[in-house]
JSON list of C-alpha atoms in Angstrom, two decimals:
[
{"chain": "A", "resi": 1, "resn": "UNK", "atom": "CA", "xyz": [106.80, 121.25, 116.73]},
{"chain": "A", "resi": 2, "resn": "UNK", "atom": "CA", "xyz": [110.09, 122.65, 117.94]},
{"chain": "A", "resi": 3, "resn": "UNK", "atom": "CA", "xyz": [110.68, 126.27, 118.76]},
{"chain": "A", "resi": 4, "resn": "UNK", "atom": "CA", "xyz": [114.00, 127.90, 118.02]},
{"chain": "A", "resi": 5, "resn": "UNK", "atom": "CA", "xyz": [115.85, 129.85, 120.64]},
{"chain": "A", "resi": 6, "resn": "UNK", "atom": "CA", "xyz": [115.49, 133.62, 120.16]},
{"chain": "A", "resi": 7, "resn": "UNK", "atom": "CA", "xyz": [118.42, 135.51, 118.68]},
{"chain": "A", "resi": 8, "resn": "UNK", "atom": "CA", "xyz": [119.94, 138.35, 120.72]},
{"chain": "A", "resi": 9, "resn": "UNK", "atom": "CA", "xyz": [118.26, 141.70, 120.05]},
{"chain": "A", "resi": 10, "resn": "UNK", "atom": "CA", "xyz": [121.56, 143.23, 118.90]},
{"chain": "A", "resi": 11, "resn": "UNK", "atom": "CA", "xyz": [121.76, 140.78, 115.97]},
{"chain": "A", "resi": 12, "resn": "UNK", "atom": "CA", "xyz": [119.08, 141.51, 113.36]},
{"chain": "A", "resi": 13, "resn": "UNK", "atom": "CA", "xyz": [117.69, 138.45, 111.63]},
{"chain": "A", "resi": 14, "resn": "UNK", "atom": "CA", "xyz": [118.37, 138.22, 107.90]},
{"chain": "A", "resi": 15, "resn": "UNK", "atom": "CA", "xyz": [115.21, 138.32, 105.77]},
{"chain": "A", "resi": 16, "resn": "UNK", "atom": "CA", "xyz": [115.79, 134.75, 104.56]},
{"chain": "A", "resi": 17, "resn": "UNK", "atom": "CA", "xyz": [115.41, 133.28, 108.06]},
{"chain": "A", "resi": 18, "resn": "UNK", "atom": "CA", "xyz": [112.08, 134.97, 108.69]},
{"chain": "A", "resi": 19, "resn": "UNK", "atom": "CA", "xyz": [110.35, 132.54, 106.31]},
{"chain": "A", "resi": 20, "resn": "UNK", "atom": "CA", "xyz": [108.71, 129.43, 107.72]},
{"chain": "A", "resi": 21, "resn": "UNK", "atom": "CA", "xyz": [111.12, 126.55, 108.37]},
{"chain": "A", "resi": 22, "resn": "UNK", "atom": "CA", "xyz": [109.13, 124.24, 106.07]},
{"chain": "A", "resi": 23, "resn": "UNK", "atom": "CA", "xyz": [109.81, 126.55, 103.13]},
{"chain": "A", "resi": 24, "resn": "UNK", "atom": "CA", "xyz": [113.55, 126.58, 103.87]},
{"chain": "A", "resi": 25, "resn": "UNK", "atom": "CA", "xyz": [113.53, 122.80, 104.20]},
{"chain": "A", "resi": 26, "resn": "UNK", "atom": "CA", "xyz": [111.80, 122.34, 100.84]},
{"chain": "A", "resi": 27, "resn": "UNK", "atom": "CA", "xyz": [114.40, 124.63, 99.28]},
{"chain": "A", "resi": 28, "resn": "UNK", "atom": "CA", "xyz": [117.15, 122.17, 100.31]},
{"chain": "A", "resi": 29, "resn": "UNK", "atom": "CA", "xyz": [115.93, 119.47, 97.90]},
{"chain": "A", "resi": 30, "resn": "UNK", "atom": "CA", "xyz": [118.21, 119.32, 94.87]},
{"chain": "A", "resi": 31, "resn": "UNK", "atom": "CA", "xyz": [120.94, 121.35, 96.58]},
{"chain": "A", "resi": 32, "resn": "UNK", "atom": "CA", "xyz": [124.13, 120.33, 98.34]},
{"chain": "A", "resi": 33, "resn": "UNK", "atom": "CA", "xyz": [123.51, 119.04, 101.84]},
{"chain": "A", "resi": 34, "resn": "UNK", "atom": "CA", "xyz": [124.60, 121.43, 104.57]},
{"chain": "A", "resi": 35, "resn": "UNK", "atom": "CA", "xyz": [127.94, 120.24, 105.89]},
{"chain": "A", "resi": 36, "resn": "UNK", "atom": "CA", "xyz": [128.24, 119.42, 109.58]},
{"chain": "A", "resi": 37, "resn": "UNK", "atom": "CA", "xyz": [130.32, 117.48, 112.04]},
{"chain": "A", "resi": 38, "resn": "UNK", "atom": "CA", "xyz": [128.81, 116.04, 115.23]},
{"chain": "A", "resi": 39, "resn": "UNK", "atom": "CA", "xyz": [129.85, 113.53, 117.87]},
{"chain": "A", "resi": 40, "resn": "UNK", "atom": "CA", "xyz": [128.10, 110.19, 118.15]},
{"chain": "A", "resi": 41, "resn": "UNK", "atom": "CA", "xyz": [126.96, 108.69, 121.46]},
{"chain": "A", "resi": 42, "resn": "UNK", "atom": "CA", "xyz": [130.46, 107.28, 122.02]},
{"chain": "A", "resi": 43, "resn": "UNK", "atom": "CA", "xyz": [132.18, 110.64, 121.46]},
{"chain": "A", "resi": 44, "resn": "UNK", "atom": "CA", "xyz": [133.46, 109.85, 117.94]},
{"chain": "A", "resi": 45, "resn": "UNK", "atom": "CA", "xyz": [133.34, 112.73, 115.46]},
{"chain": "A", "resi": 46, "resn": "UNK", "atom": "CA", "xyz": [131.20, 112.09, 112.36]},
{"chain": "A", "resi": 47, "resn": "UNK", "atom": "CA", "xyz": [131.57, 114.45, 109.41]},
{"chain": "A", "resi": 48, "resn": "UNK", "atom": "CA", "xyz": [128.78, 114.42, 106.81]},
{"chain": "A", "resi": 49, "resn": "UNK", "atom": "CA", "xyz": [131.26, 115.36, 104.06]},
{"chain": "A", "resi": 50, "resn": "UNK", "atom": "CA", "xyz": [133.17, 112.12, 104.71]},
{"chain": "A", "resi": 51, "resn": "UNK", "atom": "CA", "xyz": [130.11, 110.14, 103.58]},
{"chain": "A", "resi": 52, "resn": "UNK", "atom": "CA", "xyz": [130.26, 111.25, 99.94]},
{"chain": "A", "resi": 53, "resn": "UNK", "atom": "CA", "xyz": [129.97, 108.16, 97.81]},
{"chain": "A", "resi": 54, "resn": "UNK", "atom": "CA", "xyz": [127.28, 106.73, 100.10]},
{"chain": "A", "resi": 55, "resn": "UNK", "atom": "CA", "xyz": [123.59, 107.52, 100.48]},
{"chain": "A", "resi": 56, "resn": "UNK", "atom": "CA", "xyz": [122.90, 109.13, 103.86]},
{"chain": "A", "resi": 57, "resn": "UNK", "atom": "CA", "xyz": [119.60, 109.12, 105.71]},
{"chain": "A", "resi": 58, "resn": "UNK", "atom": "CA", "xyz": [119.37, 111.80, 108.43]},
{"chain": "A", "resi": 59, "resn": "UNK", "atom": "CA", "xyz": [116.61, 111.24, 110.98]},
{"chain": "A", "resi": 60, "resn": "UNK", "atom": "CA", "xyz": [116.02, 114.05, 113.46]},
{"chain": "A", "resi": 61, "resn": "UNK", "atom": "CA", "xyz": [114.28, 112.49, 116.49]},
{"chain": "A", "resi": 62, "resn": "UNK", "atom": "CA", "xyz": [113.83, 112.49, 120.28]},
{"chain": "A", "resi": 63, "resn": "UNK", "atom": "CA", "xyz": [112.85, 109.79, 122.78]},
{"chain": "A", "resi": 64, "resn": "UNK", "atom": "CA", "xyz": [109.91, 111.88, 124.08]},
{"chain": "A", "resi": 65, "resn": "UNK", "atom": "CA", "xyz": [108.39, 112.18, 120.58]},
{"chain": "A", "resi": 66, "resn": "UNK", "atom": "CA", "xyz": [105.65, 109.57, 120.01]},
{"chain": "A", "resi": 67, "resn": "UNK", "atom": "CA", "xyz": [105.81, 109.64, 116.19]},
{"chain": "A", "resi": 68, "resn": "UNK", "atom": "CA", "xyz": [109.63, 109.38, 116.38]},
{"chain": "A", "resi": 69, "resn": "UNK", "atom": "CA", "xyz": [109.40, 106.34, 118.64]},
{"chain": "A", "resi": 70, "resn": "UNK", "atom": "CA", "xyz": [106.91, 104.75, 116.20]},
{"chain": "A", "resi": 71, "resn": "UNK", "atom": "CA", "xyz": [109.14, 105.45, 113.18]},
{"chain": "A", "resi": 72, "resn": "UNK", "atom": "CA", "xyz": [112.50, 104.39, 114.64]},
{"chain": "A", "resi": 73, "resn": "UNK", "atom": "CA", "xyz": [111.98, 100.62, 114.23]},
{"chain": "A", "resi": 74, "resn": "UNK", "atom": "CA", "xyz": [111.47, 101.27, 110.49]},
{"chain": "A", "resi": 75, "resn": "UNK", "atom": "CA", "xyz": [114.61, 103.43, 110.39]},
{"chain": "A", "resi": 76, "resn": "UNK", "atom": "CA", "xyz": [116.54, 100.58, 112.07]},
{"chain": "A", "resi": 77, "resn": "UNK", "atom": "CA", "xyz": [115.14, 98.09, 109.53]},
{"chain": "A", "resi": 78, "resn": "UNK", "atom": "CA", "xyz": [116.28, 100.30, 106.65]},
{"chain": "A", "resi": 79, "resn": "UNK", "atom": "CA", "xyz": [119.72, 100.50, 108.26]},
{"chain": "A", "resi": 80, "resn": "UNK", "atom": "CA", "xyz": [120.00, 96.73, 108.64]},
{"chain": "A", "resi": 81, "resn": "UNK", "atom": "CA", "xyz": [118.53, 95.91, 105.22]},
{"chain": "A", "resi": 82, "resn": "UNK", "atom": "CA", "xyz": [120.40, 98.47, 103.12]},
{"chain": "A", "resi": 83, "resn": "UNK", "atom": "CA", "xyz": [123.74, 99.25, 104.81]},
{"chain": "A", "resi": 84, "resn": "UNK", "atom": "CA", "xyz": [125.50, 96.77, 102.51]},
{"chain": "A", "resi": 85, "resn": "UNK", "atom": "CA", "xyz": [124.12, 98.65, 99.49]},
{"chain": "A", "resi": 86, "resn": "UNK", "atom": "CA", "xyz": [125.68, 101.94, 100.60]},
{"chain": "A", "resi": 87, "resn": "UNK", "atom": "CA", "xyz": [123.09, 103.42, 102.98]},
{"chain": "A", "resi": 88, "resn": "UNK", "atom": "CA", "xyz": [124.36, 105.20, 106.09]},
{"chain": "A", "resi": 89, "resn": "UNK", "atom": "CA", "xyz": [121.70, 106.01, 108.69]},
{"chain": "A", "resi": 90, "resn": "UNK", "atom": "CA", "xyz": [122.40, 108.89, 111.07]},
{"chain": "A", "resi": 91, "resn": "UNK", "atom": "CA", "xyz": [119.95, 109.59, 113.84]},
{"chain": "A", "resi": 92, "resn": "UNK", "atom": "CA", "xyz": [120.27, 113.20, 115.03]},
{"chain": "A", "resi": 93, "resn": "UNK", "atom": "CA", "xyz": [119.20, 113.77, 118.63]},
{"chain": "A", "resi": 94, "resn": "UNK", "atom": "CA", "xyz": [119.61, 116.86, 120.82]},
{"chain": "A", "resi": 95, "resn": "UNK", "atom": "CA", "xyz": [118.60, 115.33, 124.15]},
{"chain": "A", "resi": 96, "resn": "UNK", "atom": "CA", "xyz": [121.04, 114.70, 126.99]},
{"chain": "A", "resi": 97, "resn": "UNK", "atom": "CA", "xyz": [123.60, 112.16, 125.78]},
{"chain": "A", "resi": 98, "resn": "UNK", "atom": "CA", "xyz": [122.77, 109.70, 128.59]},
{"chain": "A", "resi": 99, "resn": "UNK", "atom": "CA", "xyz": [119.03, 109.85, 127.81]},
{"chain": "A", "resi": 100, "resn": "UNK", "atom": "CA", "xyz": [119.65, 109.16, 124.11]},
{"chain": "A", "resi": 101, "resn": "UNK", "atom": "CA", "xyz": [122.26, 106.46, 124.83]},
{"chain": "A", "resi": 102, "resn": "UNK", "atom": "CA", "xyz": [119.97, 104.60, 127.23]},
{"chain": "A", "resi": 103, "resn": "UNK", "atom": "CA", "xyz": [117.02, 104.81, 124.82]},
{"chain": "A", "resi": 104, "resn": "UNK", "atom": "CA", "xyz": [119.07, 103.49, 121.88]},
{"chain": "A", "resi": 105, "resn": "UNK", "atom": "CA", "xyz": [120.59, 100.72, 124.03]},
{"chain": "A", "resi": 106, "resn": "UNK", "atom": "CA", "xyz": [117.22, 99.64, 125.44]},
{"chain": "A", "resi": 107, "resn": "UNK", "atom": "CA", "xyz": [115.65, 99.47, 121.96]},
{"chain": "A", "resi": 108, "resn": "UNK", "atom": "CA", "xyz": [118.68, 97.72, 120.43]},
{"chain": "A", "resi": 109, "resn": "UNK", "atom": "CA", "xyz": [119.17, 100.27, 117.65]},
{"chain": "A", "resi": 110, "resn": "UNK", "atom": "CA", "xyz": [122.43, 99.88, 115.76]},
{"chain": "A", "resi": 111, "resn": "UNK", "atom": "CA", "xyz": [122.39, 102.91, 113.45]},
{"chain": "A", "resi": 112, "resn": "UNK", "atom": "CA", "xyz": [124.69, 105.79, 114.40]},
{"chain": "A", "resi": 113, "resn": "UNK", "atom": "CA", "xyz": [123.11, 108.38, 116.67]},
{"chain": "A", "resi": 114, "resn": "UNK", "atom": "CA", "xyz": [124.62, 111.86, 116.65]},
{"chain": "A", "resi": 115, "resn": "UNK", "atom": "CA", "xyz": [124.34, 114.43, 119.44]},
{"chain": "A", "resi": 116, "resn": "UNK", "atom": "CA", "xyz": [123.16, 117.84, 118.23]},
{"chain": "A", "resi": 117, "resn": "UNK", "atom": "CA", "xyz": [123.83, 119.87, 121.38]},
{"chain": "A", "resi": 118, "resn": "UNK", "atom": "CA", "xyz": [122.37, 123.33, 120.99]},
{"chain": "A", "resi": 119, "resn": "UNK", "atom": "CA", "xyz": [120.36, 122.11, 117.97]},
{"chain": "A", "resi": 120, "resn": "UNK", "atom": "CA", "xyz": [122.72, 123.87, 115.56]},
{"chain": "A", "resi": 121, "resn": "UNK", "atom": "CA", "xyz": [122.40, 121.23, 112.83]},
{"chain": "A", "resi": 122, "resn": "UNK", "atom": "CA", "xyz": [118.62, 121.00, 113.33]},
{"chain": "A", "resi": 123, "resn": "UNK", "atom": "CA", "xyz": [118.35, 124.75, 112.79]},
{"chain": "A", "resi": 124, "resn": "UNK", "atom": "CA", "xyz": [120.64, 124.67, 109.72]},
{"chain": "A", "resi": 125, "resn": "UNK", "atom": "CA", "xyz": [118.32, 122.08, 108.17]},
{"chain": "A", "resi": 126, "resn": "UNK", "atom": "CA", "xyz": [115.18, 124.06, 109.07]},
{"chain": "A", "resi": 127, "resn": "UNK", "atom": "CA", "xyz": [113.86, 121.30, 111.33]},
{"chain": "A", "resi": 128, "resn": "UNK", "atom": "CA", "xyz": [110.75, 122.75, 113.01]},
{"chain": "A", "resi": 129, "resn": "UNK", "atom": "CA", "xyz": [109.18, 119.44, 114.02]},
{"chain": "A", "resi": 130, "resn": "UNK", "atom": "CA", "xyz": [110.18, 115.82, 114.41]},
{"chain": "A", "resi": 131, "resn": "UNK", "atom": "CA", "xyz": [110.60, 113.22, 113.16]},
{"chain": "A", "resi": 132, "resn": "UNK", "atom": "CA", "xyz": [112.14, 114.85, 110.14]},
{"chain": "A", "resi": 133, "resn": "UNK", "atom": "CA", "xyz": [114.00, 112.68, 107.62]},
{"chain": "A", "resi": 134, "resn": "UNK", "atom": "CA", "xyz": [116.37, 113.74, 104.84]},
{"chain": "A", "resi": 135, "resn": "UNK", "atom": "CA", "xyz": [117.90, 111.52, 102.16]},
{"chain": "A", "resi": 136, "resn": "UNK", "atom": "CA", "xyz": [121.23, 112.68, 100.72]},
{"chain": "A", "resi": 137, "resn": "UNK", "atom": "CA", "xyz": [122.61, 111.05, 97.57]},
{"chain": "A", "resi": 138, "resn": "UNK", "atom": "CA", "xyz": [126.16, 109.84, 96.90]},
{"chain": "A", "resi": 139, "resn": "UNK", "atom": "CA", "xyz": [127.09, 113.24, 95.47]},
{"chain": "A", "resi": 140, "resn": "UNK", "atom": "CA", "xyz": [126.05, 115.00, 98.68]},
{"chain": "A", "resi": 141, "resn": "UNK", "atom": "CA", "xyz": [122.77, 116.47, 97.40]},
{"chain": "A", "resi": 142, "resn": "UNK", "atom": "CA", "xyz": [119.49, 116.43, 99.33]},
{"chain": "A", "resi": 143, "resn": "UNK", "atom": "CA", "xyz": [117.10, 114.29, 97.29]},
{"chain": "A", "resi": 144, "resn": "UNK", "atom": "CA", "xyz": [114.09, 113.90, 99.60]},
{"chain": "A", "resi": 145, "resn": "UNK", "atom": "CA", "xyz": [112.70, 114.94, 102.97]},
{"chain": "A", "resi": 146, "resn": "UNK", "atom": "CA", "xyz": [109.62, 114.25, 105.05]},
{"chain": "A", "resi": 147, "resn": "UNK", "atom": "CA", "xyz": [108.25, 115.69, 108.27]},
{"chain": "A", "resi": 148, "resn": "UNK", "atom": "CA", "xyz": [106.19, 113.56, 110.65]},
{"chain": "A", "resi": 149, "resn": "UNK", "atom": "CA", "xyz": [105.21, 109.93, 110.76]},
{"chain": "A", "resi": 150, "resn": "UNK", "atom": "CA", "xyz": [102.00, 107.97, 110.43]},
{"chain": "A", "resi": 151, "resn": "UNK", "atom": "CA", "xyz": [101.02, 104.42, 109.53]},
{"chain": "A", "resi": 152, "resn": "UNK", "atom": "CA", "xyz": [102.23, 103.59, 106.03]},
{"chain": "A", "resi": 153, "resn": "UNK", "atom": "CA", "xyz": [104.85, 106.35, 105.93]},
{"chain": "A", "resi": 154, "resn": "UNK", "atom": "CA", "xyz": [107.59, 103.70, 106.22]},
{"chain": "A", "resi": 155, "resn": "UNK", "atom": "CA", "xyz": [106.59, 102.41, 102.75]},
{"chain": "A", "resi": 156, "resn": "UNK", "atom": "CA", "xyz": [107.07, 105.87, 101.25]},
{"chain": "A", "resi": 157, "resn": "UNK", "atom": "CA", "xyz": [110.40, 106.24, 103.06]},
{"chain": "A", "resi": 158, "resn": "UNK", "atom": "CA", "xyz": [111.72, 102.85, 101.89]},
{"chain": "A", "resi": 159, "resn": "UNK", "atom": "CA", "xyz": [110.65, 103.63, 98.32]},
{"chain": "A", "resi": 160, "resn": "UNK", "atom": "CA", "xyz": [112.49, 106.97, 98.42]},
{"chain": "A", "resi": 161, "resn": "UNK", "atom": "CA", "xyz": [115.65, 105.38, 99.83]},
{"chain": "A", "resi": 162, "resn": "UNK", "atom": "CA", "xyz": [115.55, 102.58, 97.23]},
{"chain": "A", "resi": 163, "resn": "UNK", "atom": "CA", "xyz": [115.09, 105.12, 94.43]},
{"chain": "A", "resi": 164, "resn": "UNK", "atom": "CA", "xyz": [118.11, 107.16, 95.55]},
{"chain": "A", "resi": 165, "resn": "UNK", "atom": "CA", "xyz": [120.21, 104.00, 95.99]},
{"chain": "A", "resi": 166, "resn": "UNK", "atom": "CA", "xyz": [119.26, 102.73, 92.51]},
{"chain": "A", "resi": 167, "resn": "UNK", "atom": "CA", "xyz": [119.85, 106.09, 90.82]},
{"chain": "A", "resi": 168, "resn": "UNK", "atom": "CA", "xyz": [123.21, 106.39, 92.48]},
{"chain": "A", "resi": 169, "resn": "UNK", "atom": "CA", "xyz": [124.22, 102.85, 91.55]},
{"chain": "A", "resi": 170, "resn": "UNK", "atom": "CA", "xyz": [123.54, 103.23, 87.82]},
{"chain": "A", "resi": 171, "resn": "UNK", "atom": "CA", "xyz": [126.74, 102.44, 85.88]},
{"chain": "A", "resi": 172, "resn": "UNK", "atom": "CA", "xyz": [128.48, 105.25, 84.06]},
{"chain": "A", "resi": 173, "resn": "UNK", "atom": "CA", "xyz": [127.93, 105.26, 80.30]},
{"chain": "A", "resi": 174, "resn": "UNK", "atom": "CA", "xyz": [130.58, 103.55, 78.18]},
{"chain": "A", "resi": 175, "resn": "UNK", "atom": "CA", "xyz": [132.55, 105.89, 75.90]},
{"chain": "A", "resi": 176, "resn": "UNK", "atom": "CA", "xyz": [131.52, 105.40, 72.29]},
{"chain": "A", "resi": 177, "resn": "UNK", "atom": "CA", "xyz": [133.57, 108.23, 70.85]},
{"chain": "A", "resi": 178, "resn": "UNK", "atom": "CA", "xyz": [136.47, 107.04, 68.65]},
{"chain": "A", "resi": 179, "resn": "UNK", "atom": "CA", "xyz": [139.81, 107.68, 70.30]},
{"chain": "A", "resi": 180, "resn": "UNK", "atom": "CA", "xyz": [138.31, 108.30, 73.74]},
{"chain": "A", "resi": 181, "resn": "UNK", "atom": "CA", "xyz": [140.33, 106.92, 76.61]},
{"chain": "A", "resi": 182, "resn": "UNK", "atom": "CA", "xyz": [138.84, 103.79, 78.12]},
{"chain": "A", "resi": 183, "resn": "UNK", "atom": "CA", "xyz": [138.71, 103.25, 81.89]},
{"chain": "A", "resi": 184, "resn": "UNK", "atom": "CA", "xyz": [139.33, 99.79, 83.41]},
{"chain": "A", "resi": 185, "resn": "UNK", "atom": "CA", "xyz": [135.57, 99.59, 84.14]},
{"chain": "A", "resi": 186, "resn": "UNK", "atom": "CA", "xyz": [134.76, 100.31, 80.49]},
{"chain": "A", "resi": 187, "resn": "UNK", "atom": "CA", "xyz": [137.19, 97.61, 79.33]},
{"chain": "A", "resi": 188, "resn": "UNK", "atom": "CA", "xyz": [135.32, 95.08, 81.43]},
{"chain": "A", "resi": 189, "resn": "UNK", "atom": "CA", "xyz": [131.99, 96.25, 80.02]},
{"chain": "A", "resi": 190, "resn": "UNK", "atom": "CA", "xyz": [133.30, 95.99, 76.43]}
]
């Protein structure tokens, strides 16, 4: 479990943030993902909003976290298996950049790892423990989240990712209304 840094005494905490992080996290499901922009391990800026149209998997992790280390090979497999179907995997790590870079290099992970210095994004998402995974659909809405990892959890995660990918890939209905304009896609379907 992660502890958040205390706020200065001069700034009173709003009532909404006094609830447990898990409750805030559960409240994110079905709502727009919280926008953020972070640098990856190579210093490139990655903006979550730029990923609309793709399914994003956010994995909050650290190299010192045993369950994270156990889950990461499954995260990498999802990345490799499903990137061509529109999945973007973003690992979110707040460790020293060199520690994270060396860990990722040594393990051969190819998904993008973002640096969350100061844990600002982790706090926005209510991450109180790791690993914590979020799945965001093509419209930018949080569809699923899970905290922790144990044997068999990778099956649940893959199923959730597949479900979001399939739902997002469903073709738009063809217009059946007389006189309705027809898109090029609809012409092909007709």
